[in-house]
PDB file of C-alpha atoms in Angstrom:
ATOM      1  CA  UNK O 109     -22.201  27.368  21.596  1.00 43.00           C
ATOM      2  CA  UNK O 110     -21.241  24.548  19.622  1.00 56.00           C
ATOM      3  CA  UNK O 111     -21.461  24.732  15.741  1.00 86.00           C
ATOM      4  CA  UNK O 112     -20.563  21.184  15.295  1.00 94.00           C
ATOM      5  CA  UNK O 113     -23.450  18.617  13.986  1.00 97.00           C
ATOM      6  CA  UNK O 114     -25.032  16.258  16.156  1.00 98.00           C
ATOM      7  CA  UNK O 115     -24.373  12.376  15.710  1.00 98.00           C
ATOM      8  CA  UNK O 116     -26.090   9.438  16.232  1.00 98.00           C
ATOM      9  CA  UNK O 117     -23.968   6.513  15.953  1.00 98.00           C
ATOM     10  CA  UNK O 118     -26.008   2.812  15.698  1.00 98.00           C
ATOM     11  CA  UNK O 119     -23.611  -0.005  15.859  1.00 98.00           C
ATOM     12  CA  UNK O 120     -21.241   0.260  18.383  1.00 97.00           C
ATOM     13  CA  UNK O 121     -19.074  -2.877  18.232  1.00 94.00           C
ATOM     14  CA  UNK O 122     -15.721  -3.654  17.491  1.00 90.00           C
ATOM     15  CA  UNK O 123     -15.575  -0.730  14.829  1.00 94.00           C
ATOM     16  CA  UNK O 124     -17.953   1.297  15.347  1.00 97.00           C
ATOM     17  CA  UNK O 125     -17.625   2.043  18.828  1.00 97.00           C
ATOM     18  CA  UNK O 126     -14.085   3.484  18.586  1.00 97.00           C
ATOM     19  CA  UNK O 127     -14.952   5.112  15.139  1.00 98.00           C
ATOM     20  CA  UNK O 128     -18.233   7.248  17.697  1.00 98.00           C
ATOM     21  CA  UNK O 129     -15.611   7.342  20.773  1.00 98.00           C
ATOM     22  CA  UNK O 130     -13.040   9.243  18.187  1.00 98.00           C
ATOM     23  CA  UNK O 131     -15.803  11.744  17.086  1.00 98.00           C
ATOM     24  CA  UNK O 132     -16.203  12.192  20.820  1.00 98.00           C
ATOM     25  CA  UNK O 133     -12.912  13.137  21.696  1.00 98.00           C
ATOM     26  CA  UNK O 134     -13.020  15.685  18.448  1.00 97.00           C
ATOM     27  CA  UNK O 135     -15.538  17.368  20.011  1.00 97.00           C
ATOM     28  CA  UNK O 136     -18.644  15.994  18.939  1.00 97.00           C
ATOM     29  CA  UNK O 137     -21.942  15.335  20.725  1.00 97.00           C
ATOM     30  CA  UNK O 138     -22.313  11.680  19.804  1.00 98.00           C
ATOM     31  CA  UNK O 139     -25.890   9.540  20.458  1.00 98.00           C
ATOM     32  CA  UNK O 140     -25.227   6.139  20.115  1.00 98.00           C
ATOM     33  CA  UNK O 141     -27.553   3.110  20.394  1.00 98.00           C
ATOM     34  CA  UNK O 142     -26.079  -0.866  20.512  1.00 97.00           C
ATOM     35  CA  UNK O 143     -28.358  -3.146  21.325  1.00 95.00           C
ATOM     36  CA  UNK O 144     -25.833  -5.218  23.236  1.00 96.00           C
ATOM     37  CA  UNK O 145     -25.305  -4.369  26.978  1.00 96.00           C
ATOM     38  CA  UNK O 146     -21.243  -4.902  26.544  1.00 96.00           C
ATOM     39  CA  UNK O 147     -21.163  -2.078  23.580  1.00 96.00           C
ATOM     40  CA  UNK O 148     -23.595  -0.019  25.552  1.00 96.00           C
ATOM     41  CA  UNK O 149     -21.296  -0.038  28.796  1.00 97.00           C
ATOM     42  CA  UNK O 150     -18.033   0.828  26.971  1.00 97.00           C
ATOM     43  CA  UNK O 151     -20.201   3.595  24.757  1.00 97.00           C
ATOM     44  CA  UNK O 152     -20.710   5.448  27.731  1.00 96.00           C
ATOM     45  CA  UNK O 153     -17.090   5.087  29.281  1.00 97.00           C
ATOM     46  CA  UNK O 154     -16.347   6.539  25.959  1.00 97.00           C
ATOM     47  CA  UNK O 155     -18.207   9.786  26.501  1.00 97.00           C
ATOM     48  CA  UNK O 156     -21.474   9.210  24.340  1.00 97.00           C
ATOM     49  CA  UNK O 157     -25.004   8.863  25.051  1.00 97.00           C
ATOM     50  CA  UNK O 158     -26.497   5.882  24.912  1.00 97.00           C
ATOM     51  CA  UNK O 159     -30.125   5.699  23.420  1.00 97.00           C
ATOM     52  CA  UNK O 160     -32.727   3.176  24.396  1.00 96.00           C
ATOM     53  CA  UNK O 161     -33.552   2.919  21.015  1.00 97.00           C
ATOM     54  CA  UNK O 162     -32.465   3.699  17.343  1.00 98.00           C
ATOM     55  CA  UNK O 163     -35.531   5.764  16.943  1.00 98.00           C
ATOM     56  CA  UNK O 164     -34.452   7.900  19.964  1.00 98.00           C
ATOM     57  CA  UNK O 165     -31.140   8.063  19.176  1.00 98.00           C
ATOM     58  CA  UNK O 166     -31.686  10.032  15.714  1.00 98.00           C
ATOM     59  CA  UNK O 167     -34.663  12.151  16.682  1.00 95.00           C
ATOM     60  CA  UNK O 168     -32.411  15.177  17.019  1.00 94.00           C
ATOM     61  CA  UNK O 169     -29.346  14.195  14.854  1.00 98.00           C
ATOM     62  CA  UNK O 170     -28.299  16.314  11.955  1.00 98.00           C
ATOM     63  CA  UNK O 171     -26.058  13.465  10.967  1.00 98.00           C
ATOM     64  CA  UNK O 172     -26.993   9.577  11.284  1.00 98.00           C
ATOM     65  CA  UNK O 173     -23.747   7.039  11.122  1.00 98.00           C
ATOM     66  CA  UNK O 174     -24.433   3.625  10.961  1.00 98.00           C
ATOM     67  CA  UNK O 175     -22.170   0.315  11.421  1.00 97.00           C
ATOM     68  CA  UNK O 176     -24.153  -2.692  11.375  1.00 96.00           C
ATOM     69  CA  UNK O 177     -23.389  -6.504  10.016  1.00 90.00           C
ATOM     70  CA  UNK O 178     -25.021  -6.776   6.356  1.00 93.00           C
ATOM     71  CA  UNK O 179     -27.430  -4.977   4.157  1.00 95.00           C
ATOM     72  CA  UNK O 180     -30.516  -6.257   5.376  1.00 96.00           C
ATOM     73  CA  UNK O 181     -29.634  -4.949   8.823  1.00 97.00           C
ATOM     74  CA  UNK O 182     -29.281  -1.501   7.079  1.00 98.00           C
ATOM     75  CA  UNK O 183     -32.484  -1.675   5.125  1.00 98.00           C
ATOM     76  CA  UNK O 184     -34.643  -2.920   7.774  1.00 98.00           C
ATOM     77  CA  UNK O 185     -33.067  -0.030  10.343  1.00 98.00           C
ATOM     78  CA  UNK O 186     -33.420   2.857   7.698  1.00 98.00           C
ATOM     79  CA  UNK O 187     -37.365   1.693   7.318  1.00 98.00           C
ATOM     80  CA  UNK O 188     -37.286   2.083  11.192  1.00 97.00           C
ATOM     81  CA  UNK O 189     -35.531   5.319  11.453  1.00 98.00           C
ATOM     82  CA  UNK O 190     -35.789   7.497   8.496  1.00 98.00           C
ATOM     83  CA  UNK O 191     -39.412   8.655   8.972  1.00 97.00           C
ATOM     84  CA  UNK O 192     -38.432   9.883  12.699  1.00 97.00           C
ATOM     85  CA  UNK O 193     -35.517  11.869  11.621  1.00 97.00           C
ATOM     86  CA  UNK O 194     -35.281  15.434  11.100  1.00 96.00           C
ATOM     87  CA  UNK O 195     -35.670  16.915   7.375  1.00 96.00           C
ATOM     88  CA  UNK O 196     -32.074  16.762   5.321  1.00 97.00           C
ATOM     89  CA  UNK O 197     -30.508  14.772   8.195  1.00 98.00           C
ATOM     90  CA  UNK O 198     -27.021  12.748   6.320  1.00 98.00           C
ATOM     91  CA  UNK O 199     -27.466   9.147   6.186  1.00 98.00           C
ATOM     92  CA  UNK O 200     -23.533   7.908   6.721  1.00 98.00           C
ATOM     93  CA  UNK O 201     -23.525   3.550   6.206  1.00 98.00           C
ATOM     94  CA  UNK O 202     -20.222   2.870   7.111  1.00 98.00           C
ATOM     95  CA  UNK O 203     -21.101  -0.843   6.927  1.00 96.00           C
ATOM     96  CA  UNK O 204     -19.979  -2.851   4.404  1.00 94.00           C
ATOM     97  CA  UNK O 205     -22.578  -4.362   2.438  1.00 94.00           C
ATOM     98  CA  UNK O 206     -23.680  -5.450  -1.048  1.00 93.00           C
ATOM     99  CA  UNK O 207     -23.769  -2.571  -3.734  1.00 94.00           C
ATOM    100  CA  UNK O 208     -27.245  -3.237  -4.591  1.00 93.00           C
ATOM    101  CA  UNK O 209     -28.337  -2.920  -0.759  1.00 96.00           C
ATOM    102  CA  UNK O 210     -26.198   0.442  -0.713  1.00 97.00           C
ATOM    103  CA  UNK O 211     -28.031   2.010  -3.543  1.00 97.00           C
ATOM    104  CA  UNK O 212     -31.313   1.010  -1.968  1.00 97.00           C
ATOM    105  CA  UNK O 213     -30.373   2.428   1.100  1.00 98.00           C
ATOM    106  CA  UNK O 214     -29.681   5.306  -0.701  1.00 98.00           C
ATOM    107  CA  UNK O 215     -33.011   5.595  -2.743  1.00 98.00           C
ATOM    108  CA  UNK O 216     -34.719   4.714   1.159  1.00 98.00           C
ATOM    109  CA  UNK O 217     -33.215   7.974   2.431  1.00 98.00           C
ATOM    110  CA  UNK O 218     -33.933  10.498  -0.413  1.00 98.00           C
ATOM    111  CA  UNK O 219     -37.454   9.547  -0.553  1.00 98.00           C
ATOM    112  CA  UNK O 220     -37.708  10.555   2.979  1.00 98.00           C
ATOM    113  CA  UNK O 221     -36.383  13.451   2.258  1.00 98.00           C
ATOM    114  CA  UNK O 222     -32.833  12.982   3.763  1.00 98.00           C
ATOM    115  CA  UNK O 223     -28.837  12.674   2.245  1.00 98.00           C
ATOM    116  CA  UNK O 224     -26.716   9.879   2.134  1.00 98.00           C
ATOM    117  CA  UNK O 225     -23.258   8.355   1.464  1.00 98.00           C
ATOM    118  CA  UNK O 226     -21.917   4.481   1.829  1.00 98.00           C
ATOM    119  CA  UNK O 227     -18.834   5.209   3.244  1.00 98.00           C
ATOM    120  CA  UNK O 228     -17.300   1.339   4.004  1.00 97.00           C
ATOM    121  CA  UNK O 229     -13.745   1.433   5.951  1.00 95.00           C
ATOM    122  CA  UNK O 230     -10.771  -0.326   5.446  1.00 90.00           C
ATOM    123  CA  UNK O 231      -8.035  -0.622   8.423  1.00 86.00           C
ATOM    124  CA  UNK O 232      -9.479  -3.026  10.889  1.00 84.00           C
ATOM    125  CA  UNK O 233      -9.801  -2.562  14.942  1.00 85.00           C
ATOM    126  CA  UNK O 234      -6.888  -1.303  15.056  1.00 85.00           C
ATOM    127  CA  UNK O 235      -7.759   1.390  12.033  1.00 91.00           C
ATOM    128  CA  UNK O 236     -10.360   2.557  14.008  1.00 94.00           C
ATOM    129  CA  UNK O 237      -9.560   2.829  17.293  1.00 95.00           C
ATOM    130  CA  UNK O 238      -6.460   4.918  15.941  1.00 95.00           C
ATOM    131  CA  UNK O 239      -8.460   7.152  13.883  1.00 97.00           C
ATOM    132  CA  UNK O 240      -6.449   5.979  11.002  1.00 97.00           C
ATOM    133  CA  UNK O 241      -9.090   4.221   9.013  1.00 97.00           C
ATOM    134  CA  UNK O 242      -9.112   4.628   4.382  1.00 96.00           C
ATOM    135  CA  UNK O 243     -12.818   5.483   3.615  1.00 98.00           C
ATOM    136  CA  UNK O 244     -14.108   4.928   0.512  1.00 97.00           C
ATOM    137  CA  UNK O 245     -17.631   6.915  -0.050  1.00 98.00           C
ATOM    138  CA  UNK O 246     -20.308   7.010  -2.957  1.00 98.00           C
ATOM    139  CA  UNK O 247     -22.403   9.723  -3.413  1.00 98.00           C
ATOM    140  CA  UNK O 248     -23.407  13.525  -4.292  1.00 98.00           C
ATOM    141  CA  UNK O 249     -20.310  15.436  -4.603  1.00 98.00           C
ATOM    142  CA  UNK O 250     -22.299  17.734  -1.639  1.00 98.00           C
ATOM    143  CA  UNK O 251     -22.947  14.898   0.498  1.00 98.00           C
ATOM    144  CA  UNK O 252     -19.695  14.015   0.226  1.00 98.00           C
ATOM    145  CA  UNK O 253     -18.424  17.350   0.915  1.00 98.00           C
ATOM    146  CA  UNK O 254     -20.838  17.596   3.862  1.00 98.00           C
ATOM    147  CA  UNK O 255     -19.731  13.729   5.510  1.00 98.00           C
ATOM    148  CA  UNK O 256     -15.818  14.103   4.835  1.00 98.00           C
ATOM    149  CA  UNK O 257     -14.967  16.316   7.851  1.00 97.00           C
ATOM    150  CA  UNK O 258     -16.434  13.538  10.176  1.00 98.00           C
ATOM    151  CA  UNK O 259     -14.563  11.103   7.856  1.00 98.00           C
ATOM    152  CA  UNK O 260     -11.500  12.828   8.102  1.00 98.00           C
ATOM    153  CA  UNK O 261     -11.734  12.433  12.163  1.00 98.00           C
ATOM    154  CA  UNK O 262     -12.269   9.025  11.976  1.00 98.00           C
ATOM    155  CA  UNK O 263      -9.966   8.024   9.449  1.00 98.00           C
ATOM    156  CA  UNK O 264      -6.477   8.957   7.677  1.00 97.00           C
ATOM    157  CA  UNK O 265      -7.651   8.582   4.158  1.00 97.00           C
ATOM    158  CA  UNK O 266     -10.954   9.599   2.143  1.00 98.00           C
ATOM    159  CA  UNK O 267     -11.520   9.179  -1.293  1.00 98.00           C
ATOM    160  CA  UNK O 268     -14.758  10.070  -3.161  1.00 98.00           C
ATOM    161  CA  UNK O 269     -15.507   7.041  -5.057  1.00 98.00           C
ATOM    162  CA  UNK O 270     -18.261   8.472  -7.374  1.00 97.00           C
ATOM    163  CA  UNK O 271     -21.964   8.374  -7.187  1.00 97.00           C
ATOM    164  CA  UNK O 272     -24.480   6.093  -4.451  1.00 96.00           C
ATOM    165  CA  UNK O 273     -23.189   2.496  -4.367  1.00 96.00           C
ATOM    166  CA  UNK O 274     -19.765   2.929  -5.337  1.00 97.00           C
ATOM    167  CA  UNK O 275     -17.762   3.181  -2.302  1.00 97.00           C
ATOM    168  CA  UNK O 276     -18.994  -0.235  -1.501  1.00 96.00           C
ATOM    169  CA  UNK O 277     -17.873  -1.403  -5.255  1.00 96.00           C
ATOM    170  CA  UNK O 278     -14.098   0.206  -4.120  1.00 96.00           C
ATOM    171  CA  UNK O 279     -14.457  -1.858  -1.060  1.00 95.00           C
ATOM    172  CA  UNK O 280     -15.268  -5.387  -2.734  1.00 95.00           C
ATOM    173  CA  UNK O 281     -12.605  -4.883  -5.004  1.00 95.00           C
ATOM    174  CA  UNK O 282     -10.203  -3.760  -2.622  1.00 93.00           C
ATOM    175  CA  UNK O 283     -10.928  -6.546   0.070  1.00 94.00           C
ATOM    176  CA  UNK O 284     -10.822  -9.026  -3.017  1.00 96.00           C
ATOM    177  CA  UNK O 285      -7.083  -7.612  -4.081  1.00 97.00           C
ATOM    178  CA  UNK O 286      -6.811  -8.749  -0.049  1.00 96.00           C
ATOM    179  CA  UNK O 287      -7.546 -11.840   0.282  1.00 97.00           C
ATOM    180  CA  UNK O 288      -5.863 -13.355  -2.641  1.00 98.00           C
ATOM    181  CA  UNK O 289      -2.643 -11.659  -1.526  1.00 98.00           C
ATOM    182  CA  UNK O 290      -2.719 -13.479   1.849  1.00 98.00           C
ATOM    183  CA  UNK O 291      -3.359 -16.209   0.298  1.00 98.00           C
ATOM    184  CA  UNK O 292      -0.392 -16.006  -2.397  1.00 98.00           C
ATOM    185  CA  UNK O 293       2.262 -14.856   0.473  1.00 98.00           C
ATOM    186  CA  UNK O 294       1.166 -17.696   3.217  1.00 98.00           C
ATOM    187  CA  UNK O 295       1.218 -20.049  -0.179  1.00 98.00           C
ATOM    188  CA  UNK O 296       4.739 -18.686  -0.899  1.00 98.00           C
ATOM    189  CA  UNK O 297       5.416 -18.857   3.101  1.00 98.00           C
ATOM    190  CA  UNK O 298       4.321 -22.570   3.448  1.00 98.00           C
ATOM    191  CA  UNK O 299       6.356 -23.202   0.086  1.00 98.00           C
ATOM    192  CA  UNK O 300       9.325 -21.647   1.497  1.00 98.00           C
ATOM    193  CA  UNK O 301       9.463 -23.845   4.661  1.00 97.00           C
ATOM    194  CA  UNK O 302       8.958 -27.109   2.307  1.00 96.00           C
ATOM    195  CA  UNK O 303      12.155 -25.587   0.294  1.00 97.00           C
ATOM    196  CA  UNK O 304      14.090 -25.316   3.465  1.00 97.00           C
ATOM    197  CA  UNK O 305      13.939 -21.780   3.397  1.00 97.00           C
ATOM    198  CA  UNK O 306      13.242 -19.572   6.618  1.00 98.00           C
ATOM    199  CA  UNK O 307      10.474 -17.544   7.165  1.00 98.00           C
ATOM    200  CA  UNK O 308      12.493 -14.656   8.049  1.00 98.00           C
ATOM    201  CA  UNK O 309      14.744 -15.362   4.961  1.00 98.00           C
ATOM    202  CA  UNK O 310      11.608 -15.205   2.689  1.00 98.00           C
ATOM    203  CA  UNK O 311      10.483 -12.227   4.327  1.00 98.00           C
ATOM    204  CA  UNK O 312      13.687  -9.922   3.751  1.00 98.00           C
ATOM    205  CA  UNK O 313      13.806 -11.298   0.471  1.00 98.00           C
ATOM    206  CA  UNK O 314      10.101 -10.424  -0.416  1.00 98.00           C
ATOM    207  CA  UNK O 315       9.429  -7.654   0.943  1.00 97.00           C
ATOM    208  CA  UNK O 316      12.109  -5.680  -0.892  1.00 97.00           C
ATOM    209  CA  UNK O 317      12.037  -7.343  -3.768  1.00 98.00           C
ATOM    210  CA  UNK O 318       8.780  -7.542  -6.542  1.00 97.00           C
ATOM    211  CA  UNK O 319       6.634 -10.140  -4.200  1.00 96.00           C
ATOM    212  CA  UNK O 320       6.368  -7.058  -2.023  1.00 97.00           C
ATOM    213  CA  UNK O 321       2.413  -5.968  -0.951  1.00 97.00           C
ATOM    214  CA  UNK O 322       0.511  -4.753   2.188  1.00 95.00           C
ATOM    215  CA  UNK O 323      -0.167  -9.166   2.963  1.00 97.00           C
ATOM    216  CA  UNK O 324       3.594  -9.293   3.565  1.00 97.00           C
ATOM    217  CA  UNK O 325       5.350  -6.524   5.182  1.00 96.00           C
ATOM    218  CA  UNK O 326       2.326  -4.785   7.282  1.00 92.00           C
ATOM    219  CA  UNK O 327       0.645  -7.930   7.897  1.00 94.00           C
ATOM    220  CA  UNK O 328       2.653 -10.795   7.943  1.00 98.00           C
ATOM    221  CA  UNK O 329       1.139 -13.982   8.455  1.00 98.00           C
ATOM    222  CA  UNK O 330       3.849 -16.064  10.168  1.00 98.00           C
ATOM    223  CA  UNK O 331       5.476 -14.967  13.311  1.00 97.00           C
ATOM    224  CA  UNK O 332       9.019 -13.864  13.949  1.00 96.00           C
ATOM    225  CA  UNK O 333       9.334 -11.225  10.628  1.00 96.00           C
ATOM    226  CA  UNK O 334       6.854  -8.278  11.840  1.00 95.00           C
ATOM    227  CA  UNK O 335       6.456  -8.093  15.216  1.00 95.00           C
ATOM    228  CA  UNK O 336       2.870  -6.002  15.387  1.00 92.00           C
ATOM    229  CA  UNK O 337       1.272  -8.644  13.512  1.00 94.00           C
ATOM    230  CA  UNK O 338      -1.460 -11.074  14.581  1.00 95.00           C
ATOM    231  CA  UNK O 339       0.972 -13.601  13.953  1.00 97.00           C
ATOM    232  CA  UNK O 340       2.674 -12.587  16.841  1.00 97.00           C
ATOM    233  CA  UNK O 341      -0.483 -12.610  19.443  1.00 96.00           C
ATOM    234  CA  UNK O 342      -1.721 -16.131  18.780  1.00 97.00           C
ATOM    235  CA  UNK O 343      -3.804 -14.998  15.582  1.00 97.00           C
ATOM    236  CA  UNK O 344      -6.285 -12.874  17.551  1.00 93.00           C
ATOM    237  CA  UNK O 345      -7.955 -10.494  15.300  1.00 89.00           C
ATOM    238  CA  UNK O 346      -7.405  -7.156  13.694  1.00 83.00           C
ATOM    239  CA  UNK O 347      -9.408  -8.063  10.607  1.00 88.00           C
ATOM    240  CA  UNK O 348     -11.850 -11.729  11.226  1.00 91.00           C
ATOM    241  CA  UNK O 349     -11.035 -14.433   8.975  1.00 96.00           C
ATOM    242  CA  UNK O 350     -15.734 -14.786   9.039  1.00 95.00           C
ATOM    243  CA  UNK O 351     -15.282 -10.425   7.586  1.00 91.00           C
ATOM    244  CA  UNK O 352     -13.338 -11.687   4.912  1.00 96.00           C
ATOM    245  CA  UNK O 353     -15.620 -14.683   4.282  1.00 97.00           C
ATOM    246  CA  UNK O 354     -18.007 -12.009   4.213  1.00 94.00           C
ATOM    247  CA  UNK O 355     -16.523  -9.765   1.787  1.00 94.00           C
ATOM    248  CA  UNK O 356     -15.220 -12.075  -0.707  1.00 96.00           C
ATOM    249  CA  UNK O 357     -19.221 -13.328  -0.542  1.00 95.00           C
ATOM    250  CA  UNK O 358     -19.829  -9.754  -1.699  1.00 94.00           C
ATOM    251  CA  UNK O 359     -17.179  -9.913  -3.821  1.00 95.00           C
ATOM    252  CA  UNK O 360     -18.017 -13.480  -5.858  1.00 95.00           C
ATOM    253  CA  UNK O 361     -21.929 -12.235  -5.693  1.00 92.00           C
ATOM    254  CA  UNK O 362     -20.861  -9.438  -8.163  1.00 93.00           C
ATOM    255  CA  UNK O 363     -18.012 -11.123  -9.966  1.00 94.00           C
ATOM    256  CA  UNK O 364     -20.856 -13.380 -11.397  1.00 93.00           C
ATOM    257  CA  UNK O 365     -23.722 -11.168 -11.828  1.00 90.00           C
ATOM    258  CA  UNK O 366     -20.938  -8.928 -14.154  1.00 91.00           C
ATOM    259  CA  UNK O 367     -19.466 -11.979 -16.041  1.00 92.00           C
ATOM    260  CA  UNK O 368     -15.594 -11.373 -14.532  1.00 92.00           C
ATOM    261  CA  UNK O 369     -13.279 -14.183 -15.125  1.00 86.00           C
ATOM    262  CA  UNK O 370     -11.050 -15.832 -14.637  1.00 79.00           C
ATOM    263  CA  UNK O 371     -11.694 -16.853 -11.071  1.00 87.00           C
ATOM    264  CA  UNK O 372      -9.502 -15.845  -8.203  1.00 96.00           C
ATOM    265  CA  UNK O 373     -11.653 -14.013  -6.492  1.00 96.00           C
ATOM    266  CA  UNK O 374     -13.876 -17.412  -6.750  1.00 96.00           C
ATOM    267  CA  UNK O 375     -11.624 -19.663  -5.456  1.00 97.00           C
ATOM    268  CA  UNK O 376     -10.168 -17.006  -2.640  1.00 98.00           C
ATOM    269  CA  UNK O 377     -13.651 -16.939  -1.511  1.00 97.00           C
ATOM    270  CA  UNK O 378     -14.009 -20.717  -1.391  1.00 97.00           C
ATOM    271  CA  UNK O 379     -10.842 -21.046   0.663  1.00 98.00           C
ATOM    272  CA  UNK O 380     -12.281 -18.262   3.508  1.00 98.00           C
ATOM    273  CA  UNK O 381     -15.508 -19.757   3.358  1.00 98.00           C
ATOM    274  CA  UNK O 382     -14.829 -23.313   3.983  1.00 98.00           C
ATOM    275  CA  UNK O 383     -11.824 -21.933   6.809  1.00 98.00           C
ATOM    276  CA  UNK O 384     -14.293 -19.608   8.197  1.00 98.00           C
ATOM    277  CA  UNK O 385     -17.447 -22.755   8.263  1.00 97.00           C
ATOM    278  CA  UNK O 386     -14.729 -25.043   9.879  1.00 97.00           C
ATOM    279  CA  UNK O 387     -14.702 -22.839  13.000  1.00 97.00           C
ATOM    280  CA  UNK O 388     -11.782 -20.074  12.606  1.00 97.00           C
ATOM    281  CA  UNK O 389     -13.583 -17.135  11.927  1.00 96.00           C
ATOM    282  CA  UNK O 390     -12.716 -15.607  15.063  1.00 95.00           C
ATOM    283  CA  UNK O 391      -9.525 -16.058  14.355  1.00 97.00           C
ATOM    284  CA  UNK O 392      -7.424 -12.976  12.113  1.00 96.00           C
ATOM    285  CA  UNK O 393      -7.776 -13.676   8.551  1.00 97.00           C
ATOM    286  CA  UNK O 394      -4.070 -14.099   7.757  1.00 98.00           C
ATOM    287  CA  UNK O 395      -4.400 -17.345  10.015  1.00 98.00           C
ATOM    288  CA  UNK O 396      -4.780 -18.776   6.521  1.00 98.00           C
ATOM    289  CA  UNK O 397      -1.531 -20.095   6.582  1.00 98.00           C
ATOM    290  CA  UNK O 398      -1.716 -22.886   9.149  1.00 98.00           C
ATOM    291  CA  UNK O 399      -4.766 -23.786   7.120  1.00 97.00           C
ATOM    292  CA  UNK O 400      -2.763 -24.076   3.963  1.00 97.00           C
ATOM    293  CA  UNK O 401       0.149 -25.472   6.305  1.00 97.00           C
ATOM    294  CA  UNK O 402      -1.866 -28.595   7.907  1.00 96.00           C
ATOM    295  CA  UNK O 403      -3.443 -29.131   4.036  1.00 94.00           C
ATOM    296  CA  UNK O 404      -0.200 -29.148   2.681  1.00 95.00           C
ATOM    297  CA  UNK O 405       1.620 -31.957   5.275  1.00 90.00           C
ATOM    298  CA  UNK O 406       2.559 -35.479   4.556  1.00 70.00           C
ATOM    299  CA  UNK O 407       2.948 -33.901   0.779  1.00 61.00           C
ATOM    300  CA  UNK O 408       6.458 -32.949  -0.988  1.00 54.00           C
TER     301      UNK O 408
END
């Protein structure tokens, strides 16, 4: 008999259903629940079972994962589902949401008598559906200890941010440190080309050189230099240029309310914002640089 915990898994889209179909093939007995009929389908292809409802998806979990949009999502499901689930059952939000929303969530699920970590991801699609996702998690060093072995199924890097709320502060911060880099290299790209200088020149330069970072030489955002990237499949998405809208939202929300200056993360935001409202957000996020690239023409 197995001694492995029972999952439920709510949210099975475009992350979360490979991140439930990888605890599957580990051996897991995974309950999911997706309201849409698409993520329902696949779930089941996948090897979990699919729930009618939330509610009867965690009625005999010992650990509940969710993956779900923004923090109101979160709130309003843990109000749904916390008073249905067994005593001590782990609370895992792998969504990314405002800090604020996380610590709630957290405060939601001890008062019913439950655990919890925010665990947010970093490593797109692809990240998940490899297994190779970075999770960064806030919480009890014994909830932590308890969640990381799921993690570490899921994903190729967990680190143990600190106490209920914080793994969603690493994730801000790290998704801000994101988006201003792709914005600095398809800057530098878009520069380059005005210069007369090709993108594959710029590239070998750069990425050996002290311009180097994860923007450039794992996700470049011009085709021709690094083949795997969505530059190279007409910009279709690994990581959505309306996420990163999202994050950086997150990410100037608490820039503000802690008085950070001096106001790249601000202005990154701005740029994904006003890209993402003009009807690209399906589109990858390092798409950017035809943005920048039409803004910039008829200029020297």
């Amino acid at each position: 008999m197995s001694t492995l915990p029972t999952i439920a898994f709510l949210g099975l889209g475009h992350m979360g259903g490979p991140m439930a179909a990888n605890l599957v093939k580990a051996g897991y007995e995974v309950t999911g629940f997706d309201p849409m009929p698409a993520a329902q389908e696949q779930a089941f292809k996948d090897g979990l079972t699919v729930a009618d409802t939330a509610v009867a998806a965690v009625a005999d979990a010992d650990v509940v994962i969710t993956m779900l949009p923004n923090g109101k999502l979160v709130l309003d499901l843990y109000d749904e589902i916390l008073g249905v689930a067994k005593a001590n059952t782990l609370f895992v939000d792998s969504s990314t949401i405002d800090v604020a929303d996380a610590k709630a969530a957290a405060d939601k699920a001890h008062a019913a008598g439950h655990r919890a970590v925010d665990a947010p991801v970093s490593g797109g699609v692809a990240g998940a559906s490899a297994g190779t996702l970075a999770f960064m998690v806030g919480g009890s060093e014994a909830d932590f200890d308890s969640a990381k072995p799921l993690l570490d199924v899921m994903g190729a890097k967990v680190v143990h941010c600190g106490g209920s709320g914080v793994g969603q502060a690493a994730k801000i911060c790290n998704n801000m440190i994101l988006g201003i880099s792709m914005i600095a290299v398809s800057e530098a790209f878009v520069l380059g080309e005005k210069l007369g200088l090709t993108n594959q020149a710029l590239f070998d330069v750069a990425s050996n050189a002290s311009g180097q970072c994860w923007s450039l030489t794992s996700y470049c955002p011009v085709p021709g230099p690094l083949p795997t990237s969505p530059a190279n499949n007409d910009y279709q998405p690994g990581f959505a240029a309306a996420l990163m809208d999202k994050d950086l939202g997150l990410a100037s929300n608490a820039l503000r309310a802690n008085g950070v200056e001096d106001g790249l993360g601000l202005r990154a935001a701005e740029i994904y914002h006003r890209f993402n409202t003009e009807g690209n957000g399906g589109l990858d996020f390092s798409a950017i640089v035809n943005d920048i690239r039409t803004r910039s023409e008829g200029t020297k």
